[in-house]
XYZ file of C-alpha atoms in Angstrom:
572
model
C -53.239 11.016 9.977
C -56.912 11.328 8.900
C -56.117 8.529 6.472
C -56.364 6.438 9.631
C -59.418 8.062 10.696
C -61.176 7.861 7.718
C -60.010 4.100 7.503
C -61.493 3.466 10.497
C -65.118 5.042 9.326
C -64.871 3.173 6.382
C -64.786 -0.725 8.434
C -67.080 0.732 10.575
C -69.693 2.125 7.362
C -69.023 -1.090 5.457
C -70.856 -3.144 8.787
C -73.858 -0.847 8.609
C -74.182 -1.079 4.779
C -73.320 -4.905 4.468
C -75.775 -5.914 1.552
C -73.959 -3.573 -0.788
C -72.604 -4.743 -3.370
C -68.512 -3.991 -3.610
C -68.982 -3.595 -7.375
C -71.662 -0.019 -6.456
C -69.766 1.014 -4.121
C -66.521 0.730 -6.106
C -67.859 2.658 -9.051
C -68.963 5.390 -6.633
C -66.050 5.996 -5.145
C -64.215 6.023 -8.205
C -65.841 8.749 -9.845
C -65.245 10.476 -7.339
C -69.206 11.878 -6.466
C -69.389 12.411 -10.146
C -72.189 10.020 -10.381
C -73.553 9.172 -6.974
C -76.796 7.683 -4.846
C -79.666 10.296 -4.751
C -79.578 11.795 -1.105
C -82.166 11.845 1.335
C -84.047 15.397 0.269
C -86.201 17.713 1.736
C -86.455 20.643 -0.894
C -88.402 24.053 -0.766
C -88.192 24.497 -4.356
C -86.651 21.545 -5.896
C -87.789 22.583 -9.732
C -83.750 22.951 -10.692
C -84.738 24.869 -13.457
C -85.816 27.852 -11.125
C -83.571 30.861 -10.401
C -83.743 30.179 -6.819
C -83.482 27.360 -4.712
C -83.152 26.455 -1.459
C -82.919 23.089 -0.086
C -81.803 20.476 3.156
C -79.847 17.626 2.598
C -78.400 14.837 4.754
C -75.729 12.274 3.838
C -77.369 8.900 3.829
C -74.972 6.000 5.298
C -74.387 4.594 1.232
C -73.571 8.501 0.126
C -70.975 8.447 3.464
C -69.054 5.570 2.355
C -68.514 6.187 -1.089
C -67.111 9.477 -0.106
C -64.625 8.168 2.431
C -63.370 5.907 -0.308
C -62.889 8.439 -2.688
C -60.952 10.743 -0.465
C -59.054 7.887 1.299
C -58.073 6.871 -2.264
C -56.587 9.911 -2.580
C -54.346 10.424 0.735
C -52.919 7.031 0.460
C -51.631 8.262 -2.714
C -50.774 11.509 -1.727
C -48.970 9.492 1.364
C -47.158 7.672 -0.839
C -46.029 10.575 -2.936
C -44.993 12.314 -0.360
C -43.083 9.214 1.275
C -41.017 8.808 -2.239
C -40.201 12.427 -2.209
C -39.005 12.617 1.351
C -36.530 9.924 0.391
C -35.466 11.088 -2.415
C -34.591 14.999 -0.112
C -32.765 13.006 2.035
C -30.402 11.563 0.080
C -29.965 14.898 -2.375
C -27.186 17.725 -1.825
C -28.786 20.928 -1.974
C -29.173 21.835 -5.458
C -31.138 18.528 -6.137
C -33.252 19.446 -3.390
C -33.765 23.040 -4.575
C -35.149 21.745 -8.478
C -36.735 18.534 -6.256
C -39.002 21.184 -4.009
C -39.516 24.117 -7.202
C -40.847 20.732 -9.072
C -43.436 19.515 -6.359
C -44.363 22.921 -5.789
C -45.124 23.189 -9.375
C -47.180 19.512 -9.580
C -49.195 20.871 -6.077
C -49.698 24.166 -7.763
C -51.113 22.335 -11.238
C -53.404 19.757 -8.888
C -54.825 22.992 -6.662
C -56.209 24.544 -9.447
C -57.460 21.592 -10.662
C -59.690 21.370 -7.829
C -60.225 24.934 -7.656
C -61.626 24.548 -11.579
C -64.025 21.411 -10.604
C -65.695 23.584 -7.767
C -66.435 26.273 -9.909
C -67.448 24.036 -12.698
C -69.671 22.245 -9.928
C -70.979 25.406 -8.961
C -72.027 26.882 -12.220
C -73.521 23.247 -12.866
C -75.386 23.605 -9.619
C -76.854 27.355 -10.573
C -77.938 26.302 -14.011
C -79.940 23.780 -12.359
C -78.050 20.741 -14.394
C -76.209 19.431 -11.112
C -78.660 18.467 -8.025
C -78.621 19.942 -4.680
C -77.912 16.699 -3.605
C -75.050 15.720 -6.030
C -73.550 19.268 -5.445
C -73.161 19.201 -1.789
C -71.161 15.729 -2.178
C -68.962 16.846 -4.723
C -67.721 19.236 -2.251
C -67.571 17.139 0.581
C -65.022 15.215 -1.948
C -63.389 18.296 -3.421
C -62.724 19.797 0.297
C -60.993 16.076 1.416
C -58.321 16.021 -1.626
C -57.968 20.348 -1.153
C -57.306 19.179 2.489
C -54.740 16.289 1.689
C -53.027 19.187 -1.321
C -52.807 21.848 1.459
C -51.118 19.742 3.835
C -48.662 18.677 1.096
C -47.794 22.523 -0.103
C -47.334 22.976 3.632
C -44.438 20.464 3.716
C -42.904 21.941 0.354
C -42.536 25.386 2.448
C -41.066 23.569 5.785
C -38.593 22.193 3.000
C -37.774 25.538 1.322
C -36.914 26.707 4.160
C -33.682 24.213 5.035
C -32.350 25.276 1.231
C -30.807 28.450 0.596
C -32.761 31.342 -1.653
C -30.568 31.390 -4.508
C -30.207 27.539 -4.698
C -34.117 28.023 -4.877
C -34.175 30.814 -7.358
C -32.302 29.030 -9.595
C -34.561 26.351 -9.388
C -37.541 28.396 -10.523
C -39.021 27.854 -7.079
C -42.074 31.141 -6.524
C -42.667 30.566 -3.395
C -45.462 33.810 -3.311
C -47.143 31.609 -5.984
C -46.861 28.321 -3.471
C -48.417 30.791 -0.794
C -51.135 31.828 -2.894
C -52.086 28.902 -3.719
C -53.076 27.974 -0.516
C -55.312 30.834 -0.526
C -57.045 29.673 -3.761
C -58.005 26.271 -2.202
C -59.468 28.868 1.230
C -63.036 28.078 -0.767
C -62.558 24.094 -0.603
C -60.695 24.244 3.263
C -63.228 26.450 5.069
C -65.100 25.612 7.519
C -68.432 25.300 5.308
C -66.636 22.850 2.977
C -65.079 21.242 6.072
C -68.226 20.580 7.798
C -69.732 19.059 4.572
C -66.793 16.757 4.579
C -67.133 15.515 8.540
C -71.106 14.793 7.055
C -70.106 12.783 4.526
C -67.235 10.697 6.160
C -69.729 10.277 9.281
C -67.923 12.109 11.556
C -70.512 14.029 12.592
C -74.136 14.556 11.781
C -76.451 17.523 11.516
C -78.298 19.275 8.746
C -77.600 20.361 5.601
C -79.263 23.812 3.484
C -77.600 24.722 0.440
C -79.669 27.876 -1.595
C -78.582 29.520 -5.252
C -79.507 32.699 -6.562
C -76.702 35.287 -7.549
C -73.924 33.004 -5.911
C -74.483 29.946 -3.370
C -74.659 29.648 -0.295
C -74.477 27.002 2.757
C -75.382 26.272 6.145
C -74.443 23.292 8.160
C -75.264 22.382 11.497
C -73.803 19.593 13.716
C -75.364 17.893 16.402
C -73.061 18.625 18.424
C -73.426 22.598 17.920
C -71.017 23.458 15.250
C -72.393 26.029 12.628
C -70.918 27.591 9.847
C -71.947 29.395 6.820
C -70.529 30.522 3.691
C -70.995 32.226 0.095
C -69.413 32.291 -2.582
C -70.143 34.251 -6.455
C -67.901 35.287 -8.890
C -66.232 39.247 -7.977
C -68.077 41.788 -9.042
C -66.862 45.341 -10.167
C -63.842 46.758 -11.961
C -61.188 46.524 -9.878
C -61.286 49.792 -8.828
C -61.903 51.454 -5.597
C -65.171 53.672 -4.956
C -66.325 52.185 -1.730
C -64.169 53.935 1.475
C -63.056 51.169 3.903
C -64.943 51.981 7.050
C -68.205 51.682 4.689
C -66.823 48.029 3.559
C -66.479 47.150 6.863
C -69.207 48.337 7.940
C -71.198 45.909 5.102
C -69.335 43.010 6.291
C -70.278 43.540 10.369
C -73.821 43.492 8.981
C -73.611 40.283 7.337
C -72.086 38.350 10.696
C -74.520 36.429 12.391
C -76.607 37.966 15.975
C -78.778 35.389 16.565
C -76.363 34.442 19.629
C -74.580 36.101 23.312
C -71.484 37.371 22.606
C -69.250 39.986 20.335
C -67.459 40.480 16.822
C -64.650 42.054 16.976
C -62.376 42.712 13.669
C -59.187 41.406 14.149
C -57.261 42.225 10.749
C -58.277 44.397 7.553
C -56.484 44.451 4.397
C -56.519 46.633 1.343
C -56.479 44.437 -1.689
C -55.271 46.585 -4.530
C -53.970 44.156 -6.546
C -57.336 42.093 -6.477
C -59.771 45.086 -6.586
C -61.295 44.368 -2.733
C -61.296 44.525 0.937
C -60.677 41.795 3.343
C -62.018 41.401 6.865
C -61.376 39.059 9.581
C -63.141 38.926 12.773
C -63.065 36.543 15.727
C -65.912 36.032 18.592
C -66.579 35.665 22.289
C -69.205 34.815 24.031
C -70.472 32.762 27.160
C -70.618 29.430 25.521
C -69.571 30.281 21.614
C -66.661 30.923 20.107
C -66.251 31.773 15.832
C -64.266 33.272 13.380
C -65.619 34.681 10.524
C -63.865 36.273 7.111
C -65.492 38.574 4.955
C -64.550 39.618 0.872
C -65.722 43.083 -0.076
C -65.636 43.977 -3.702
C -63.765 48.097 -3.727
C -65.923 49.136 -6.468
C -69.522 47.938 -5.633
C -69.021 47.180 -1.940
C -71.030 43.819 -2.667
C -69.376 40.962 -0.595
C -68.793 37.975 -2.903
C -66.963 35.840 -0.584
C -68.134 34.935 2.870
C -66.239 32.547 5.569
C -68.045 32.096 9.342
C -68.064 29.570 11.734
C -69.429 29.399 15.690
C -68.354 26.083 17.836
C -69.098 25.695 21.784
C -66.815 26.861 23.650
C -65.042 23.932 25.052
C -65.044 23.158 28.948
C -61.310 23.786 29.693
C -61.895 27.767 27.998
C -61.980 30.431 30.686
C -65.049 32.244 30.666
C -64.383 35.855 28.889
C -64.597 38.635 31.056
C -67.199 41.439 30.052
C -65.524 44.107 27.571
C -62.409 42.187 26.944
C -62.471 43.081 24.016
C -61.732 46.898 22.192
C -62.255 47.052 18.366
C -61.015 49.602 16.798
C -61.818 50.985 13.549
C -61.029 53.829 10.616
C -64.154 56.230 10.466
C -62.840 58.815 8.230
C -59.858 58.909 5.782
C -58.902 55.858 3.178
C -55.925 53.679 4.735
C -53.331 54.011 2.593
C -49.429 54.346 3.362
C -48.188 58.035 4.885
C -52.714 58.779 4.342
C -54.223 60.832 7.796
C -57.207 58.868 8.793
C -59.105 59.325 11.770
C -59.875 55.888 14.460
C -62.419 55.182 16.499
C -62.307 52.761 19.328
C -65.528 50.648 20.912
C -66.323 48.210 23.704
C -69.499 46.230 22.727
C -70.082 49.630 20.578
C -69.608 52.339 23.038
C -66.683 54.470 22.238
C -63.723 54.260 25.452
C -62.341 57.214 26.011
C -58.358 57.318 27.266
C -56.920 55.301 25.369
C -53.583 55.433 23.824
C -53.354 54.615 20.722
C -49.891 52.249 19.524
C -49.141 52.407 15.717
C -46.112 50.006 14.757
C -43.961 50.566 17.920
C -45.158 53.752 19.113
C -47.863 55.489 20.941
C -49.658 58.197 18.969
C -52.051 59.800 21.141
C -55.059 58.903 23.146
C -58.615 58.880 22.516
C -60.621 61.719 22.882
C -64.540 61.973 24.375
C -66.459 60.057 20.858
C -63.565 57.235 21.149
C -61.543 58.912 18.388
C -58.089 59.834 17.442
C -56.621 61.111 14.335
C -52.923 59.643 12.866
C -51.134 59.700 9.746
C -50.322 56.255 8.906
C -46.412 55.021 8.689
C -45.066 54.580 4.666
C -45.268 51.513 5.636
C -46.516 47.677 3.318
C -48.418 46.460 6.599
C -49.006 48.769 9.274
C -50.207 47.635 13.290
C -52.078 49.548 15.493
C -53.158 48.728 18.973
C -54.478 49.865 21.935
C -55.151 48.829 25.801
C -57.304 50.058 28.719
C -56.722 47.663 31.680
C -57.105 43.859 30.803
C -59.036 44.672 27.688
C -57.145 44.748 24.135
C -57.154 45.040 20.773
C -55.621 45.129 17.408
C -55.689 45.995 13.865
C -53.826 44.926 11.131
C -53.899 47.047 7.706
C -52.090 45.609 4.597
C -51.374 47.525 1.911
C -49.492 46.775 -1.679
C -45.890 47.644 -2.298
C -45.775 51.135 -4.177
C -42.720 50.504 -5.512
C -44.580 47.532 -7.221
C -47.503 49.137 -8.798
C -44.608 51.534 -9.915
C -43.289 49.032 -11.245
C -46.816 47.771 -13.161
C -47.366 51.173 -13.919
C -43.862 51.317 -15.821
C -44.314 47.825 -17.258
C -47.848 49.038 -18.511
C -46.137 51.981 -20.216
C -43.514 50.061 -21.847
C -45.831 47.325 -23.064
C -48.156 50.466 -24.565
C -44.615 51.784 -26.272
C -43.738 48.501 -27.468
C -47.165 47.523 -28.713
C -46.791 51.173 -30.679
C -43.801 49.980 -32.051
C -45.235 46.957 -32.963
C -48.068 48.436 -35.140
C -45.901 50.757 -36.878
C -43.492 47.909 -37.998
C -46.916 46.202 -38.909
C -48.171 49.100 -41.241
C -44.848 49.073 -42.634
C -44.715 45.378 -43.879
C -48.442 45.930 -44.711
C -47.261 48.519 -47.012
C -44.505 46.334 -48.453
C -47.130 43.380 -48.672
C -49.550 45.458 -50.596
C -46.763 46.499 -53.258
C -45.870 43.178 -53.178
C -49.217 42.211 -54.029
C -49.366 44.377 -56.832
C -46.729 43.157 -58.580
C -47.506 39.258 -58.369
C -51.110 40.471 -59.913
C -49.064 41.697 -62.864
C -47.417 38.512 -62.806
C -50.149 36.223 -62.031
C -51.956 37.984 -65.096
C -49.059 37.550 -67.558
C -48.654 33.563 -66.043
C -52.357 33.266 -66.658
C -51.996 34.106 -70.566
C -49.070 31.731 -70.536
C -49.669 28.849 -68.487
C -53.491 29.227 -67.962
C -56.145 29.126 -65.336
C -54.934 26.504 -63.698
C -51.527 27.468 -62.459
C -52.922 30.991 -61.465
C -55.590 29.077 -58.891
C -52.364 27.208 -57.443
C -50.380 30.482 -57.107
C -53.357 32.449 -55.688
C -53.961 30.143 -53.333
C -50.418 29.939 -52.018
C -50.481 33.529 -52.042
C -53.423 33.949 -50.002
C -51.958 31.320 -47.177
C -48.669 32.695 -46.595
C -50.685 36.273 -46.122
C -53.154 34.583 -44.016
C -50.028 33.342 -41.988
C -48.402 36.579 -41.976
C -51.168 38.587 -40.464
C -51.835 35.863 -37.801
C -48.027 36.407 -36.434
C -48.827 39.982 -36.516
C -51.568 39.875 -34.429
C -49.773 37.546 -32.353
C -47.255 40.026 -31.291
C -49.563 42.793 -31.016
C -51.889 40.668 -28.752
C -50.180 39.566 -26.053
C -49.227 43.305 -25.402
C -52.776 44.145 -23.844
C -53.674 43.098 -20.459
C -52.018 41.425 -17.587
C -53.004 37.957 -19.392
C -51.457 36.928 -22.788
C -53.657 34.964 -25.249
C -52.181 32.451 -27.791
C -53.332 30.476 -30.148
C -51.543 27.080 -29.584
C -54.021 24.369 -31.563
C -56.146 25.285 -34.887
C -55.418 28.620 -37.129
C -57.461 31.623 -36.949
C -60.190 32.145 -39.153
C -64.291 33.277 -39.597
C -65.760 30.225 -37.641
C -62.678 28.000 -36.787
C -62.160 25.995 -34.057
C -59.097 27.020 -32.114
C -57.502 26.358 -28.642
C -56.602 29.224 -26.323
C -53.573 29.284 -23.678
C -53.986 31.913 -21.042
C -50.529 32.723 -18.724
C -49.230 35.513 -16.827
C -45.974 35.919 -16.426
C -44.656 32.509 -18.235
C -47.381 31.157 -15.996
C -50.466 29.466 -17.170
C -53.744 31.007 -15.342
C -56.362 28.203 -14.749
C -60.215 28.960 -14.217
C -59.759 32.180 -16.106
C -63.262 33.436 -17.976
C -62.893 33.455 -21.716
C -65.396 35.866 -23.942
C -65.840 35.910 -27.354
C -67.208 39.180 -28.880
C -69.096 39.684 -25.679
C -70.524 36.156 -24.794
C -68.776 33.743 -21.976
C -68.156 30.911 -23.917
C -65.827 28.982 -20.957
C -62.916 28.951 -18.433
C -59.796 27.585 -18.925
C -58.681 24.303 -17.667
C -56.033 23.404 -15.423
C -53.517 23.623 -18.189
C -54.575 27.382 -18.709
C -56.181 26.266 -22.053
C -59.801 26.251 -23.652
C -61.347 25.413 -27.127
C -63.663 27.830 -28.846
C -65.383 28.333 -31.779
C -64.743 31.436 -33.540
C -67.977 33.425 -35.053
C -67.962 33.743 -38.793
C -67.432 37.381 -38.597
C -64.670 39.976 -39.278
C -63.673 41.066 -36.364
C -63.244 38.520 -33.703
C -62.493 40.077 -29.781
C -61.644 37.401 -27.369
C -61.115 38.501 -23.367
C -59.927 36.579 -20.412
C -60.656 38.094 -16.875
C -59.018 36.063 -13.934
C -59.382 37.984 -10.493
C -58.452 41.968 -11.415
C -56.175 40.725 -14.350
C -57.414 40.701 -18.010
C -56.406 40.567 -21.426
C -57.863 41.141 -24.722
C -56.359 39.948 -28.249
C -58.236 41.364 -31.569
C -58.507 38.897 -34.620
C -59.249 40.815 -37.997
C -60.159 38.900 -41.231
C -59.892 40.594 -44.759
C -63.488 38.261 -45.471
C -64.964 40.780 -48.520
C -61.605 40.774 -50.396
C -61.473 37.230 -49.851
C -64.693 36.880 -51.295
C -63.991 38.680 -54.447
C -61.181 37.006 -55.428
C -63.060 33.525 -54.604
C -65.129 35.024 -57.491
């Protein structure tokens, strides 16, 4: 348990510091690197208020032990959480244990994205130049030690889904593809960057440091003991759409892998992100005395990589040497992967095309490869599709994932339905408008012939009940028309609507709230939502007020109108 470990570092750290006093290091660790010791810097542009910046940091012994209390803090709690709830399974018949396992998934779920939301909010501190290089790289140390001990956790949650049946869990509300996912959300606080940061800052290893900003962040760390890894990170660019052809993706990612060292990339998997707007690459090497992995985001639309995952380690004395050309990569040259598509292959040994080869898609053999290494095959209608191919004792495989058709037929019939009811909607809405506006009429004629009766100062009270319950009216119009438009529904849950009001926003998807989801208002970013899938803004004192939420590739707009001139004149 690296509890233990960490445990351990932390008797050992407390001996080297000694003449600290327990009342610093306390209120370090308890904020958690929020407000921590300045590290020992060695900056090449340390002006934070610069666009770029690029700068080496090392964990001094004081910075190390305030971050192995913080995270230790936090897996003896997480131990004991999971201790109660392990008890509590094994005494439960199987319907307790279905709601039991749908409710921790749910409280893991809420705490991921928690952390998720403090990285980014780290980040953007970082870029803006209001968070130091040196505060920044700790915070993540931290953040990657509690994403560590929530990972593990969700992993126990699926090992107990599995012992209870589906519908038992179904009925529970248990999603386990959300569970899933949400250990790929925490992938930017669990990498191997993150990781290494971590084993810096709990003394478990030492090296150097270099963090640099400009148009998304990036760093490098470097054990002593040979370990490197890099990584980058920047908010997805593009539309969601896809321009950019996959072999041309790929082809971006190889070039951003790292050649400084003997040996070979070879792409091991490459999916087709449709829902998300992107392509993702994963690649493994060999060499002599390194081996890595490395896993690389494409955006479709721009072909700009905006996430960015590699890490080389010696190869460890007990690993066989590779044999030369062990490995065969293949790749798609010409066509778009898509299910039932034609695309044409290509395969390479240290990028030489091999000649020969038959070619293995799902469970049969296709053809072979022709003179240039290539072979042309319609793909399977297939989700996920495997192709493979071998030439003596060398290998390889490739991995293509695609999304369900019968799901975006699904969206795509959703979409239309939502555009029909939204149509609906308005109509209904013009009609009460109409009925509102005759309405309106006649309490003028009545407000008129109370004002010669009862005076001026019953008609204020009247008017101004008038004016509320219309205010109110078109509000719950808007609210049903809103939440119509986009994958992500906006509502108003705290404050009421108005030219320059202060309101809070709730942002779900499907019942469920979206965290870390960008909020504009009439074109400006004012914020991201909060682990509760809420955010406070101001509204503008204008007419029209637009609000839009972007999470990944799903958005949502809602349109606030206010009636401010015929206010006006009836103020007057």
């Amino acid at each position: 348990m690296r509890a233990t470990q960490l445990i351990a570092v932390l008797v050992a750290l407390s001996l080297v510091v000694g003449s600290v006093p327990a009342a610093a290091v306390a209120s370090t660790a308890t904020t958690g690197a929020a407000e921590t010791a300045q590290l020992q810097t060695n900056s090449t542009g340390t002006n934070q208020s610069e666009t770029n910046q690029s700068a080496s940091v090392r964990a001094s012994t004081g910075q190390q032990l305030s971050t192995v209390l913080a995270v230790t803090d936090d897996e003896v709690k997480s131990a004991v959480e999971e201790s109660s709830v392990e008890a509590l399974f094994a005494a439960a018949a199987e319907t307790e244990r279905a709601e039991l396992i749908a409710s921790r998934g749910s409280t893991l779920r809420e705490r991921a994205a928690g952390l998720v939301a403090d990285r980014r909010a780290a980040t953007a501190a970082y870029e803006n130049g209001t968070l130091s290089t040196a505060d920044y790289a700790q915070r993540v140390a931290v953040l990657s030690g509690q994403a560590a001990t929530v990972s593990n956790a969700i992993t126990r949650v699926q090992q107990r889904a599995v012992t209870v049946s589906a519908a038992e869990l179904e009925a529970a509300g248990y999603d386990a593809a959300a569970v899933a996912d949400t250990q790929d959300r925490l992938r930017s606080l669990t990498g191997a960057s993150s990781r290494a940061l971590l084993d810096q800052y709990t003394a478990v290893s030492n090296g150097e440091i270099n963090i640099e900003r400009g148009n998304g962040v990036e760093i490098e760390v470097e054990s002593e003991d040979g370990e490197q890894s890099r990584s980058f990170e920047r908010p997805q660019p593009g539309d969601g759409s896809f321009v950019v052809e996959m072999n041309d993706a790929q082809a971006t990612a190889e070039a951003a892998l790292s050649t400084d060292t003997d040996g070979e990339w070879t792409l091991e998997e490459a999916k087709r992100k449709p829902e998300y707007g992107f392509y993702e690459f994963e690649f493994v090497f060999e060499g002599p005395t390194r081996t890595g992995e490395a896993e690389v985001d494409v955006d479709g639309q721009t072909g700009e990589i905006f996430a960015f995952e590699e890490e080389l380690e010696p190869r460890d004395d007990d690993d066989e040497e590779p044999e030369d050309n062990t490995r065969l990569l293949i790749s798609v040259v010409d066509g778009e992967p898509a299910p039932g598509a034609t695309v044409t292959l290509q395969v390479t040994a240290t990028g030489d095309p091999v000649s020969g080869v038959d070619v293995e898609v799902g469970d049969s053999v296709v053809g072979t490869t022709d003179d240039d290494g290539r072979l042309t095959v319609t793909l399977p209608d297939d989700k996920e599709v495997d192709i493979e191919v071998e030439d003596g004792e060398r290998d390889g495989e490739l991995e293509l994932e695609f999304a369900d058709e019968e799901d975006e037929e699904s969206e795509d019939e959703e979409s239309q339905e939502s555009e029909d009811e939204e149509g609906e909607e308005r109509e209904d809405e013009e009609s009460q408008e109409s009925e509102d506006e005759e309405g309106e009429e006649r309490e003028d004629e009545e407000s008129q012939e109370s004002e010669d009766e009862e005076g001026e100062e019953r008609e204020d009270e009247e008017n101004e009940t008038d004016e509320q319950d219309e205010s109110e009216a078109e509000t719950e119009a808007e609210d049903e028309i809103a939440t119509a438009d986009g994958d992500l529904a906006i509502s108003v849950v705290s404050g009421d609507p108005a030219p320059d009001a202060t309101v809070t926003l709730e942002v779900s998807q499907g019942g469920q709230l979206v965290a870390d989801a960008t909020v504009t208002v009439n074109g400006e970013q004012v914020g991201s939502t909060n682990g509760n899938g809420q955010l406070t803004v101001t509204f503008p004192d204008d007419e029209d007020v637009e609000i839009s939420v972007e999470s990944g590739d799903s958005d949502g707009d809602r349109d606030f109108e206010f009636d401010t001139d015929e206010s006006d004149e009836e103020d007057a």
